[in-house]
């Protein structure tokens, strides 16, 4: 049990290619429970991104910039 990734989409049509992954947070009892995984810790999502990047490194993927304040840019503007 734990985080169950249900979808991942790679965005190659933007200036910085990236992956968007959707996870469903189950606790050890099989119940939906985001608090179990994040516990109010705003840094935990960044830790998940670090872990993901570490696993994906052999495929040539790199982690995005930590703490980036980048905003989405429309396709028309790009």
Coordinates of C-alpha atoms in Angstrom, one line a residue:
X1 CA 0.0 0.0 0.0
X2 CA 1.0 3.6 0.0
X3 CA 1.0 6.1 -2.8
X4 CA -0.5 4.5 -5.9
X5 CA 0.3 6.2 -9.1
X6 CA -2.6 6.1 -11.4
X7 CA -1.5 8.3 -14.3
X8 CA 1.6 9.9 -15.6
X9 CA 1.8 12.3 -18.6
X10 CA 4.9 13.6 -20.2
X11 CA 4.8 17.2 -21.6
X12 CA 7.2 17.5 -24.5
X13 CA 5.3 20.5 -26.0
X14 CA 6.6 23.1 -23.6
X15 CA 10.0 24.9 -23.2
X16 CA 10.9 22.6 -20.3
X17 CA 9.7 19.0 -20.8
X18 CA 8.4 17.5 -17.7
X19 CA 6.2 14.7 -16.3
X20 CA 3.0 15.2 -14.4
X21 CA 2.1 12.2 -12.1
X22 CA -1.1 11.6 -10.3
X23 CA -1.0 9.6 -7.1
X24 CA -3.7 8.3 -4.8
X25 CA -2.6 8.3 -1.1
X26 CA -3.7 5.2 0.7
X27 CA -2.8 4.5 4.3
X28 CA -1.8 1.0 5.5
X29 CA -5.5 0.2 6.1
X30 CA -6.3 0.9 2.4
X31 CA -8.2 4.1 3.1
X32 CA -7.6 7.3 1.2
X33 CA -5.5 9.4 3.6
X34 CA -3.3 12.2 2.3
X35 CA -2.5 13.3 5.9
X36 CA -0.9 9.9 6.5
X37 CA 1.7 10.6 3.8
X38 CA 2.1 14.4 4.2
X39 CA 1.0 15.0 7.8
X40 CA 0.8 18.7 7.2
X41 CA 4.4 18.8 6.1
X42 CA 4.6 21.2 3.2
X43 CA 8.1 19.9 2.3
X44 CA 7.0 16.2 1.9
X45 CA 5.8 16.8 -1.7
X46 CA 9.3 18.0 -2.5
X47 CA 10.8 14.9 -0.9
X48 CA 8.5 12.8 -3.2
X49 CA 9.9 14.8 -6.2
X50 CA 13.4 14.1 -5.0
X51 CA 12.8 10.4 -4.7
X52 CA 11.1 10.3 -8.1
X53 CA 14.1 12.1 -9.7
X54 CA 16.5 9.7 -8.1
X55 CA 14.7 6.7 -9.5
X56 CA 14.4 8.3 -13.0
X57 CA 18.0 9.5 -13.2
X58 CA 19.2 6.3 -15.1
X59 CA 16.7 7.3 -17.9
X60 CA 18.3 10.8 -18.2
X61 CA 15.5 12.7 -16.4
X62 CA 16.5 15.5 -14.1
X63 CA 14.6 17.0 -11.2
X64 CA 13.2 20.5 -11.7
X65 CA 14.5 23.5 -9.8
X66 CA 13.7 23.3 -6.1
X67 CA 11.6 26.2 -4.9
X68 CA 11.1 27.5 -8.5
X69 CA 8.5 30.2 -8.7
X70 CA 8.0 29.5 -12.4
X71 CA 4.5 29.9 -13.7
X72 CA 2.6 28.2 -16.6
X73 CA 3.0 29.9 -19.9
X74 CA 0.2 29.6 -22.4
X75 CA 0.8 27.8 -25.7
X76 CA 0.0 31.0 -27.6
X77 CA 2.6 33.0 -25.7
X78 CA 5.2 30.2 -26.0

